Coordinates of C-alpha atoms in Angstrom, one line a residue:
Chain A
X209 CA -162.8 117.3 108.0
X210 CA -165.2 116.0 105.4
X211 CA -165.0 112.6 107.0
X212 CA -165.9 114.1 110.4
X213 CA -168.9 116.0 109.0
X214 CA -170.2 112.8 107.3
X215 CA -169.8 110.8 110.5
X216 CA -171.5 113.5 112.5
X217 CA -174.4 113.5 110.0
X218 CA -174.6 109.8 110.2
X219 CA -175.0 110.0 114.0
X220 CA -177.8 112.4 113.6
X221 CA -179.9 110.0 111.5
X222 CA -180.9 107.6 114.3
X223 CA -181.7 110.7 116.4
X224 CA -183.9 112.0 113.6
X225 CA -185.7 108.7 113.6
X226 CA -186.1 108.8 117.3
X227 CA -187.7 112.2 117.1
X228 CA -190.2 111.0 114.5
X229 CA -191.0 107.9 116.6
X230 CA -191.7 110.0 119.6
X231 CA -193.9 112.5 117.7
X232 CA -195.8 109.6 116.0
X233 CA -196.2 107.9 119.4
X234 CA -197.6 111.1 120.9
X235 CA -200.0 111.3 118.0
X236 CA -201.3 107.9 118.9
X237 CA -202.1 108.7 122.4
X238 CA -203.8 112.0 121.4
X239 CA -207.5 111.8 122.1
X240 CA -209.8 111.6 119.1
X241 CA -209.3 109.9 115.8
X242 CA -205.9 110.5 114.4
X243 CA -207.3 110.0 110.9
X244 CA -209.1 113.2 110.8
X245 CA -205.8 115.1 110.9
X246 CA -204.5 113.2 107.9
X247 CA -207.3 113.5 105.4
X248 CA -207.4 116.4 103.1
X249 CA -210.6 118.3 104.1
X250 CA -211.0 119.8 100.7
X251 CA -211.9 116.3 99.4
X252 CA -215.5 117.0 100.4
X253 CA -218.0 115.6 102.7
X254 CA -216.8 112.7 104.8
X255 CA -219.2 109.9 104.3
X256 CA -218.3 106.6 105.8
X257 CA -217.2 105.1 102.5
X258 CA -215.0 108.0 101.6
X259 CA -213.2 107.8 105.0
X260 CA -212.7 104.1 104.6
X261 CA -211.0 104.6 101.2
X262 CA -208.9 107.4 102.6
X263 CA -207.9 105.2 105.5
X264 CA -206.9 102.5 103.1
X265 CA -205.0 104.9 101.0
X266 CA -203.2 106.4 104.0
X267 CA -202.3 102.9 105.3
X268 CA -204.3 103.5 108.5
X269 CA -205.7 100.1 108.5
X270 CA -202.3 98.6 108.7
X271 CA -200.5 97.6 111.9
X272 CA -198.8 100.5 113.8
X273 CA -195.2 100.0 112.6
X274 CA -196.5 100.1 109.0
X275 CA -198.6 103.1 109.7
X276 CA -195.5 104.8 111.1
X277 CA -193.7 104.3 107.8
X278 CA -196.6 105.6 105.8
X279 CA -196.7 108.6 108.1
X280 CA -192.9 109.1 107.9
X281 CA -192.9 109.0 104.1
X282 CA -195.5 111.8 104.1
X283 CA -193.6 113.8 106.7
X284 CA -190.4 113.5 104.7
X285 CA -192.2 114.9 101.7
X286 CA -193.2 117.9 103.8
X287 CA -196.8 116.8 104.5
X288 CA -197.6 117.2 108.1
X289 CA -201.3 116.6 107.8
X290 CA -204.2 119.0 108.3
X291 CA -205.2 121.2 111.2
X292 CA -208.2 119.8 113.0
X293 CA -209.6 123.3 113.5
X294 CA -208.7 125.5 110.5
X295 CA -208.4 122.5 108.1
X296 CA -205.4 124.1 106.5
X297 CA -202.2 122.1 105.9
X298 CA -200.1 122.1 109.1
X299 CA -196.9 122.7 107.1
X300 CA -198.4 126.0 105.7
X301 CA -199.6 127.1 109.1
X302 CA -196.1 126.5 110.6
X303 CA -194.4 128.0 107.5
X304 CA -196.0 131.4 107.8
X305 CA -195.2 131.5 111.6
X306 CA -191.6 130.4 111.3
X307 CA -190.0 133.7 110.2
X308 CA -191.4 135.9 113.1
X309 CA -190.1 133.3 115.6
X310 CA -186.7 133.1 114.0
X311 CA -186.6 136.8 113.8
X312 CA -186.8 137.3 117.6
X313 CA -184.9 134.1 118.6
X314 CA -182.0 134.8 116.4
X315 CA -181.8 138.4 117.3
X316 CA -181.9 137.3 121.0
X317 CA -179.2 134.8 120.3
X318 CA -176.9 137.5 118.8
X319 CA -177.8 140.0 121.6
X320 CA -177.1 137.4 124.4
X321 CA -173.9 136.2 122.8
X322 CA -172.5 139.7 122.5
X323 CA -173.6 140.8 126.0
X324 CA -172.9 137.6 127.7
X325 CA -169.4 137.2 126.3
X326 CA -168.5 140.9 126.9
X327 CA -169.6 140.9 130.5
X328 CA -168.1 137.5 131.2
X329 CA -164.7 138.6 129.8
X330 CA -164.7 141.9 131.7
X331 CA -165.6 140.0 134.8
X332 CA -162.7 137.6 134.3
X333 CA -160.1 140.3 133.5
X334 CA -161.1 142.2 136.6
X335 CA -161.6 139.2 138.8
X336 CA -162.8 139.9 142.4
X337 CA -163.3 143.6 141.5
X338 CA -166.6 145.4 142.2
X339 CA -167.5 145.0 138.5
X340 CA -167.0 141.2 138.8
X341 CA -169.2 140.9 141.9
X342 CA -172.0 143.0 140.3
X343 CA -172.0 141.2 137.0
X344 CA -171.9 137.8 138.8
X345 CA -174.8 138.8 141.0
X346 CA -176.8 140.3 138.1
X347 CA -176.3 137.2 136.0
X348 CA -177.7 135.2 139.0
X349 CA -180.7 137.4 139.2
X350 CA -181.3 137.2 135.4
X351 CA -181.2 133.4 135.5
X352 CA -183.7 133.3 138.3
X353 CA -186.2 135.8 136.9
X354 CA -189.1 134.2 135.2
X355 CA -189.4 135.5 131.7
X356 CA -193.0 136.4 132.0
X357 CA -192.5 138.4 135.2
X358 CA -189.6 140.3 133.6
X359 CA -191.8 140.9 130.5
X360 CA -194.7 142.2 132.5
X361 CA -192.4 144.5 134.5
X362 CA -190.7 145.9 131.4
X363 CA -194.0 146.4 129.7
X364 CA -195.2 148.2 132.8
X365 CA -192.1 150.4 132.8
X366 CA -191.3 151.1 129.2
X367 CA -194.7 150.9 127.6
X368 CA -197.2 151.9 130.2
X369 CA -195.3 154.4 132.4
X370 CA -192.7 155.8 130.1
X371 CA -194.6 155.2 126.8
X372 CA -191.4 154.7 124.9
X373 CA -192.3 151.3 123.3
X374 CA -195.4 149.5 122.2
X375 CA -197.0 147.1 124.6
X376 CA -197.4 144.3 122.1
X377 CA -197.8 143.2 118.5
X378 CA -195.4 143.0 115.6
X379 CA -196.3 146.3 113.8
X380 CA -198.5 149.3 114.6
X381 CA -201.8 148.6 113.0
X382 CA -203.1 151.0 110.4
X383 CA -199.7 152.6 110.0
X384 CA -197.4 152.6 107.0
X385 CA -195.0 149.6 107.6
X386 CA -191.5 150.8 108.4
X387 CA -188.3 149.2 109.6
X388 CA -188.2 151.5 112.6
X389 CA -191.7 150.5 113.7
X390 CA -190.8 146.9 113.4
X391 CA -187.6 147.4 115.4
X392 CA -189.6 149.2 118.1
X393 CA -191.9 146.2 118.4
X394 CA -188.9 143.9 118.6
X395 CA -187.0 145.7 121.4
X396 CA -188.8 144.3 124.4
X397 CA -189.4 140.7 123.3
X398 CA -185.8 140.4 122.1
X399 CA -184.3 142.0 125.2
X400 CA -186.3 139.7 127.5
X401 CA -185.3 136.6 125.6
X402 CA -181.7 137.9 125.4
X403 CA -181.3 138.8 129.0
X404 CA -182.4 135.3 130.2
X405 CA -180.1 133.7 127.7
X406 CA -177.1 135.9 128.3
X407 CA -176.9 135.2 132.0
X408 CA -175.6 131.6 131.8
X409 CA -173.2 132.7 129.1
X410 CA -171.6 135.3 131.4
X411 CA -170.7 132.5 133.8
X412 CA -169.2 130.3 131.1
X413 CA -167.3 133.1 129.4
X414 CA -165.9 134.2 132.8
X415 CA -164.6 130.8 133.8
X416 CA -163.3 130.0 130.3
X417 CA -161.4 133.3 130.2
X418 CA -160.0 132.8 133.7
X419 CA -158.7 129.4 132.7
X420 CA -157.0 130.8 129.6
X421 CA -155.6 133.8 131.4
X422 CA -153.6 131.5 133.7
X423 CA -152.1 129.5 130.9
X424 CA -148.4 129.6 130.1
X425 CA -148.8 131.3 126.7
X426 CA -150.6 134.3 128.3
X427 CA -148.0 134.5 131.1
X428 CA -145.3 134.3 128.4
X429 CA -146.9 137.1 126.4
X430 CA -147.0 139.3 129.5
X431 CA -143.4 138.3 130.4
X432 CA -142.1 139.4 127.1
X433 CA -143.6 142.8 127.7
X434 CA -146.7 142.7 125.5
X435 CA -149.1 145.4 126.6
X436 CA -151.9 144.1 128.9
X437 CA -154.8 144.7 126.5
X438 CA -152.9 142.9 123.7
X439 CA -152.3 140.0 126.0
X440 CA -156.0 139.9 126.9
X441 CA -157.6 140.6 123.6
X442 CA -155.2 139.1 121.1
X443 CA -153.7 136.2 123.0
X444 CA -156.3 135.1 125.5
X445 CA -159.7 136.2 124.1
X446 CA -159.9 134.1 120.9
X447 CA -158.9 131.0 122.8
X448 CA -161.5 131.6 125.5
X449 CA -164.2 131.8 122.7
X450 CA -163.7 128.2 121.6
X451 CA -165.4 126.3 124.4
X452 CA -168.2 128.9 124.3
X453 CA -169.3 127.7 120.8
X454 CA -171.0 124.7 122.4
X455 CA -172.7 126.8 125.0
X456 CA -174.0 129.2 122.4
X457 CA -175.4 126.3 120.4
X458 CA -177.2 125.0 123.4
X459 CA -179.0 128.3 123.9
X460 CA -181.2 127.7 120.9
X461 CA -183.6 125.2 122.4
X462 CA -183.9 127.4 125.5
X463 CA -184.7 130.4 123.3
X464 CA -187.3 128.4 121.4
X465 CA -189.0 127.4 124.6
X466 CA -188.7 130.9 126.0
X467 CA -190.3 132.4 122.8
X468 CA -193.5 130.5 123.7
X469 CA -194.0 132.7 126.7
X470 CA -192.6 135.9 125.2
X471 CA -194.7 135.5 122.1
X472 CA -197.8 134.9 124.1
X473 CA -197.3 138.1 126.2
X474 CA -196.5 140.3 123.2
X475 CA -199.1 138.7 120.9
X476 CA -196.2 137.9 118.5
X477 CA -197.6 135.9 115.6
X478 CA -194.9 133.1 115.7
X479 CA -194.6 129.4 116.5
X480 CA -195.1 130.1 120.2
X481 CA -198.5 131.6 119.9
X482 CA -199.5 128.9 117.4
X483 CA -198.4 126.4 120.0
X484 CA -200.6 127.8 122.8
X485 CA -203.4 128.2 120.3
X486 CA -203.1 124.5 119.3
X487 CA -203.1 123.4 123.0
X488 CA -206.1 125.5 123.9
X489 CA -208.0 124.3 120.8
X490 CA -206.7 120.7 121.2
X491 CA -205.4 120.8 117.6
X492 CA -203.1 117.9 118.0
X493 CA -201.9 117.6 114.4
X494 CA -200.6 121.2 114.6
X495 CA -199.1 120.5 118.0
X496 CA -197.2 117.5 116.8
X497 CA -196.0 119.4 113.7
X498 CA -194.6 122.1 116.0
X499 CA -192.8 119.6 118.1
X500 CA -191.3 117.9 115.1
X501 CA -190.2 121.3 113.6
X502 CA -188.6 122.6 116.8
X503 CA -186.8 119.3 117.4
X504 CA -185.4 119.3 113.9
X505 CA -184.3 122.9 114.2
X506 CA -182.5 122.1 117.4
X507 CA -180.9 119.0 115.9
X508 CA -179.6 121.1 113.0
X509 CA -178.3 123.7 115.4
X510 CA -176.5 121.0 117.4
X511 CA -175.0 119.7 114.2
X512 CA -173.8 123.1 113.1
X513 CA -172.4 123.8 116.6
X514 CA -170.4 120.5 116.5
X515 CA -169.0 121.2 113.1
X516 CA -168.1 124.8 114.0
X517 CA -166.3 123.5 117.0
X518 CA -164.3 121.1 115.0
X519 CA -163.4 123.7 112.5
X520 CA -162.2 126.2 115.1
X521 CA -160.5 123.9 117.5
X522 CA -157.5 122.0 115.9
X523 CA -157.2 119.9 119.0
X524 CA -160.3 118.0 118.1
X525 CA -159.4 114.6 116.7
X526 CA -161.3 114.4 113.4
X527 CA -160.9 110.7 112.8
Chain B
X175 CA -181.4 121.8 158.8
X176 CA -178.2 122.1 156.9
X177 CA -176.2 120.0 159.3
X178 CA -178.8 117.3 159.3
X179 CA -178.8 116.9 155.6
X180 CA -175.1 116.9 155.4
X181 CA -174.9 114.4 158.2
X182 CA -177.2 111.9 156.6
X183 CA -175.3 112.2 153.3
X184 CA -172.0 111.7 155.1
X185 CA -173.2 108.5 156.7
X186 CA -173.8 107.0 153.2
X187 CA -170.4 108.2 152.1
X188 CA -168.5 107.0 155.1
X189 CA -168.8 103.4 154.1
X190 CA -166.3 103.2 151.3
X191 CA -163.8 105.4 153.0
X192 CA -160.9 103.8 154.9
X193 CA -161.0 105.8 158.1
X194 CA -163.7 107.8 159.7
X195 CA -161.4 110.6 160.8
X196 CA -160.4 111.6 157.2
X197 CA -163.9 111.5 155.8
X198 CA -165.2 113.4 158.8
X199 CA -162.8 116.3 158.1
X200 CA -163.8 116.2 154.4
X201 CA -167.4 116.8 155.4
X202 CA -166.5 119.4 157.9
X203 CA -164.5 121.2 155.3
X204 CA -167.4 121.1 152.9
X205 CA -169.7 122.7 155.4
X206 CA -167.2 125.4 156.1
X207 CA -166.7 126.0 152.3
X208 CA -170.5 126.2 152.0
X209 CA -170.9 128.6 155.0
X210 CA -168.1 130.8 153.6
X211 CA -170.2 131.6 150.6
X212 CA -172.7 134.2 152.1
X213 CA -175.3 134.1 149.3
X214 CA -175.7 130.3 149.8
X215 CA -176.3 130.7 153.5
X216 CA -178.8 133.5 152.8
X217 CA -180.5 131.3 150.2
X218 CA -180.7 128.4 152.6
X219 CA -182.3 130.5 155.3
X220 CA -184.9 131.8 153.0
X221 CA -185.7 128.3 151.6
X222 CA -186.1 127.0 155.1
X223 CA -188.5 129.9 155.8
X224 CA -190.4 129.1 152.6
X225 CA -190.7 125.4 153.5
X226 CA -192.0 126.4 156.9
X227 CA -194.5 128.7 155.3
X228 CA -195.6 125.9 153.0
X229 CA -196.0 123.5 155.9
X230 CA -197.8 125.9 158.1
X231 CA -199.8 127.6 155.3
X232 CA -203.1 127.6 157.2
X233 CA -201.5 129.5 160.1
X234 CA -199.5 132.0 158.0
X235 CA -202.3 132.7 155.5
X236 CA -204.8 133.6 158.1
X237 CA -207.6 133.7 155.5
X238 CA -209.1 131.1 153.3
X239 CA -207.4 131.2 149.8
X240 CA -210.5 129.9 148.1
X241 CA -213.1 132.1 149.8
X242 CA -214.7 134.4 147.2
X243 CA -215.9 137.7 148.7
X244 CA -218.0 139.3 146.0
X245 CA -218.4 142.4 148.0
X246 CA -214.6 143.0 147.8
X247 CA -213.3 142.4 144.2
X248 CA -209.9 143.7 143.2
X249 CA -209.5 145.6 146.4
X250 CA -206.1 147.3 147.0
X251 CA -204.1 146.3 150.1
X252 CA -205.8 147.2 153.3
X253 CA -205.7 146.1 156.9
X254 CA -208.2 143.4 156.2
X255 CA -206.4 142.0 153.1
X256 CA -202.7 142.9 153.4
X257 CA -202.1 142.3 149.7
X258 CA -205.6 143.1 148.5
X259 CA -208.0 140.8 146.7
X260 CA -208.1 139.4 143.2
X261 CA -210.8 139.5 140.5
X262 CA -212.9 136.9 142.4
X263 CA -212.5 138.6 145.7
X264 CA -210.0 136.1 147.1
X265 CA -207.3 137.2 149.5
X266 CA -204.0 137.6 147.6
X267 CA -201.8 137.0 150.6
X268 CA -203.5 133.7 151.4
X269 CA -203.2 132.6 147.8
X270 CA -199.5 133.6 147.8
X271 CA -198.9 131.6 150.9
X272 CA -200.7 128.5 149.7
X273 CA -199.0 128.7 146.3
X274 CA -195.7 128.1 148.0
X275 CA -196.8 124.5 148.5
X276 CA -197.3 124.0 144.7
X277 CA -193.9 125.4 143.7
X278 CA -191.9 123.6 146.3
X279 CA -193.6 120.3 145.9
X280 CA -193.5 120.4 142.1
X281 CA -189.8 121.4 142.2
X282 CA -188.8 118.6 144.7
X283 CA -190.9 115.8 143.2
X284 CA -190.1 116.4 139.5
X285 CA -186.4 116.6 140.3
X286 CA -186.5 113.5 142.5
X287 CA -188.1 111.6 139.6
X288 CA -185.6 112.7 137.0
X289 CA -182.6 112.4 139.2
X290 CA -183.3 108.7 139.8
X291 CA -184.0 108.1 136.1
X292 CA -181.0 110.1 134.9
X293 CA -178.6 108.6 137.5
X294 CA -179.7 105.0 136.8
X295 CA -179.4 105.4 133.0
X296 CA -176.2 107.4 133.2
X297 CA -174.6 104.9 135.5
X298 CA -175.6 101.9 133.3
X299 CA -174.4 103.7 130.1
X300 CA -171.1 104.8 131.7
X301 CA -170.3 101.5 133.4
X302 CA -171.2 99.0 130.6
X303 CA -170.2 101.2 127.6
X304 CA -170.4 99.7 124.1
X305 CA -173.8 99.1 122.6
X306 CA -175.7 99.8 125.8
X307 CA -174.0 103.1 126.1
X308 CA -174.7 104.0 122.4
X309 CA -178.4 103.2 122.7
X310 CA -178.9 105.1 126.0
X311 CA -177.0 108.1 124.6
X312 CA -178.9 108.2 121.4
X313 CA -182.2 108.1 123.4
X314 CA -180.8 110.9 125.5
X315 CA -180.0 112.9 122.3
X316 CA -183.5 112.4 121.1
X317 CA -185.1 113.6 124.3
X318 CA -182.8 116.6 124.4
X319 CA -183.7 117.8 121.0
X320 CA -187.2 118.6 122.1
X321 CA -187.2 122.1 123.6
X322 CA -188.2 121.4 127.2
X323 CA -191.1 123.7 127.7
X324 CA -192.6 122.8 124.3
X325 CA -192.6 119.1 124.8
X326 CA -193.8 119.5 128.4
X327 CA -196.7 121.7 127.2
X328 CA -197.6 119.1 124.6
X329 CA -197.6 116.1 126.9
X330 CA -199.5 118.0 129.6
X331 CA -202.1 118.9 127.0
X332 CA -202.4 115.2 126.1
X333 CA -202.6 113.8 129.6
X334 CA -204.5 116.7 131.2
X335 CA -203.1 119.3 133.6
X336 CA -203.2 118.3 137.2
X337 CA -200.6 118.8 139.9
X338 CA -199.5 115.2 139.8
X339 CA -199.4 115.0 136.0
X340 CA -197.2 118.1 135.9
X341 CA -194.8 116.6 138.4
X342 CA -194.7 113.3 136.4
X343 CA -194.3 114.9 133.0
X344 CA -191.6 117.2 134.1
X345 CA -189.9 114.3 135.9
X346 CA -190.1 111.9 132.9
X347 CA -188.8 114.4 130.3
X348 CA -186.0 116.2 132.1
X349 CA -183.5 113.5 132.9
X350 CA -181.0 113.8 130.0
X351 CA -178.8 116.4 131.7
X352 CA -178.2 114.3 134.8
X353 CA -177.8 111.2 132.7
X354 CA -175.0 112.7 130.6
X355 CA -173.4 114.1 133.8
X356 CA -173.4 110.8 135.6
X357 CA -172.3 108.8 132.5
X358 CA -169.3 111.1 132.0
X359 CA -168.2 110.8 135.6
X360 CA -168.6 107.0 135.8
X361 CA -166.7 106.7 132.5
X362 CA -163.7 108.4 134.0
X363 CA -164.0 106.6 137.3
X364 CA -164.5 103.0 136.1
X365 CA -160.8 102.5 135.1
X366 CA -159.5 103.8 138.5
X367 CA -157.6 101.4 140.7
X368 CA -160.2 101.1 143.4
X369 CA -162.8 99.9 140.9
X370 CA -160.4 97.4 139.4
X371 CA -159.5 96.2 143.0
X372 CA -163.2 95.8 143.8
X373 CA -163.7 93.8 140.6
X374 CA -160.7 91.6 141.4
X375 CA -162.2 91.0 144.8
X376 CA -165.3 89.6 143.1
X377 CA -167.7 92.5 143.6
X378 CA -170.8 92.3 141.5
X379 CA -171.6 95.0 138.9
X380 CA -174.4 96.3 141.0
X381 CA -172.1 96.4 144.0
X382 CA -169.5 98.3 142.1
X383 CA -172.0 100.8 140.7
X384 CA -173.8 101.5 143.9
X385 CA -171.2 101.3 146.6
X386 CA -168.0 102.2 144.8
X387 CA -168.9 104.5 141.8
X388 CA -172.1 106.4 142.6
X389 CA -171.0 107.7 146.0
X390 CA -168.2 109.5 144.2
X391 CA -170.6 111.1 141.8
X392 CA -173.0 112.2 144.6
X393 CA -171.4 115.7 144.7
X394 CA -172.1 116.7 141.1
X395 CA -175.5 115.0 141.2
X396 CA -176.5 117.1 144.2
X397 CA -175.4 120.3 142.6
X398 CA -177.2 119.5 139.3
X399 CA -180.3 118.5 141.2
X400 CA -180.3 121.7 143.2
X401 CA -180.1 123.8 140.0
X402 CA -182.7 121.5 138.6
X403 CA -185.1 122.4 141.4
X404 CA -184.7 126.1 140.5
X405 CA -185.5 125.5 136.8
X406 CA -188.4 123.1 137.7
X407 CA -190.0 125.9 139.8
X408 CA -189.6 128.2 136.8
X409 CA -191.1 125.7 134.4
X410 CA -194.1 125.1 136.7
X411 CA -194.6 128.8 137.0
X412 CA -194.4 129.3 133.2
X413 CA -196.9 126.5 132.6
X414 CA -199.3 127.9 135.2
X415 CA -198.8 131.4 133.7
X416 CA -199.8 130.1 130.3
X417 CA -202.9 128.5 131.8
X418 CA -201.6 125.0 131.3
X419 CA -200.4 124.3 134.8
X420 CA -202.0 123.6 138.1
X421 CA -205.7 124.0 137.4
X422 CA -207.7 126.7 139.3
X423 CA -208.9 127.2 141.9
X424 CA -205.7 125.9 143.4
X425 CA -203.3 128.9 143.7
X426 CA -199.9 128.9 142.1
X427 CA -197.6 131.9 141.6
X428 CA -197.4 131.6 137.8
X429 CA -201.2 131.4 137.5
X430 CA -201.6 134.5 139.8
X431 CA -199.7 136.5 137.1
X432 CA -201.9 135.3 134.2
X433 CA -204.4 138.1 134.8
X434 CA -201.6 140.7 134.5
X435 CA -201.6 140.1 130.8
X436 CA -204.6 142.5 130.8
X437 CA -203.2 146.0 130.6
X438 CA -205.7 147.4 133.1
X439 CA -204.5 144.9 135.7
X440 CA -200.9 145.5 134.8
X441 CA -201.2 149.2 135.0
X442 CA -203.6 149.7 137.9
X443 CA -203.4 146.6 140.2
X444 CA -199.8 146.0 140.9
X445 CA -200.7 144.1 144.1
X446 CA -202.1 141.3 142.0
X447 CA -198.9 140.6 140.0
X448 CA -195.8 142.0 141.7
X449 CA -195.9 139.8 144.9
X450 CA -196.2 136.5 143.1
X451 CA -193.6 137.5 140.5
X452 CA -191.2 138.5 143.3
X453 CA -191.9 135.2 145.2
X454 CA -191.0 133.1 142.1
X455 CA -187.9 135.2 141.5
X456 CA -186.8 135.1 145.2
X457 CA -187.3 131.4 145.5
X458 CA -185.5 130.5 142.3
X459 CA -182.7 132.9 143.2
X460 CA -182.2 131.3 146.6
X461 CA -182.2 127.8 145.3
X462 CA -179.6 128.9 142.7
X463 CA -177.5 130.5 145.4
X464 CA -177.6 127.2 147.4
X465 CA -176.6 125.3 144.3
X466 CA -173.7 127.6 143.7
X467 CA -172.6 127.2 147.4
X468 CA -172.9 123.4 147.0
X469 CA -170.8 123.5 143.9
X470 CA -168.0 125.4 145.8
X471 CA -168.4 123.1 148.8
X472 CA -168.0 119.9 146.6
X473 CA -165.1 121.4 144.7
X474 CA -161.8 120.6 146.5
X475 CA -160.1 123.4 144.6
X476 CA -162.1 126.0 146.5
X477 CA -159.7 127.8 148.8
X478 CA -160.6 128.1 152.4
X479 CA -159.8 131.5 153.9

């Protein structure tokens, strides 16, 4: 097991390098002087001499490959440069936005996992029943609905018409902060992200469960007179979950991408709104920092998924 | 329409098959498996209608999608403007119709680009294996770790948003899925007897890949590309919704919904945002139905009733 984890970590290293090379490459083609994003703006006025010494210090007068290693060593120390607009360190700007985004994406991941697997399993157990047809159809609709349209429709219904939930924001302004208030603000964004993400899971859960249900050990369990729900829930269900681990892990990048739109609509102060802000203000150092962070988060999620899979499935050859 | 596309594919596939009779019946079976799945037929019909609307947009739209009538701003639907007018006094129906062109062309072109890239890289990786495979797969891993929409937004911001840039960026960044799929299939096929036989007969690598291996992977590629079109249409709509897609005044469905972020528009002018939202949903749903039908059609395990 330990050996497998080490090997899996080793495979991730070239990928991590690849990610940094792409981000560095994109920084190079960004318009404007890439230097301005690297120099600490608190140093003072930029006169030509000062900039020249800074360039020298940052290795920006070196050839590109050398510049890359200078840049990489700063990144590895958590220094992502400075915003071209606010002049704050990019790492700080991303840091304060990270938790709000994780809050809705992880909640959506949990919601979609529970809903997706439950519906998928029920669909499989009652294959070709009305429930099966309805859930299959609805999962198709949910995959096809653009998140922003669903969001607008739900805001229209639940916030504007019924007035049950707030239209946007993370908390009610000018009100004592409370957990319930926070939850109310999370319901719509999390549901929208969750619905879109649950839909593909329904399909996978259904086909995984169908495959397991037809296997000999389930047939045997039934043959020896085990009650139907025991056969389904105790014998089949845990085995149907194993292949779903990978699918759930792969939802994370999709959720991150989806949160850009959802955050924008709900004025949610996370990485997504920061992303759009950076694009509209052409703040390329922030934009690249965001790409780097989200790629690294996804890479770590993939790593965890693979390790979880190996832990759960004894059939995986570990060496 | 359906028969035509199937026929042209079957011509390519007929080559490696031993007899025409058997391959003919395979394709006839596929068509009947496809037709058997009602949603797929429904989806195909709607898509054909949408393509016709896109092609004949000037006839269907009646009015000019760019004409700004300042005496009729934000008008609700009327006999003159069947879906009302937007904030600049433009006819919503006309814009809805012209936007079909953007969605369909972005979907088709972006997917065509990445299907070619993904298939080529996947075939090379799967066929040659070893170091070549390792390098291609690590590159695939790298591209896959960037959440699609986020990296697309970034690159579009760098190169500027135009219709062609969006097609190119989406095409150049979305190939890893197809690449992995093709690699996996080729990997399992390359040890099969017919490939070894071809090799023994002195066929070149290119010959084996293009005439012996790839035709066998055509089914999964077609299915993946069809689902790819659906998600490409969604991505374009999302970009345009965020104001980073097709630049105005060219109409696109996503961009028509941008205004609905204002609560007054959302609450009081449903004709501005409901129709384009439904159009995106319907189009994507239909493409997904067709993809599902194709998956059944290509899957020999599907039972014919």
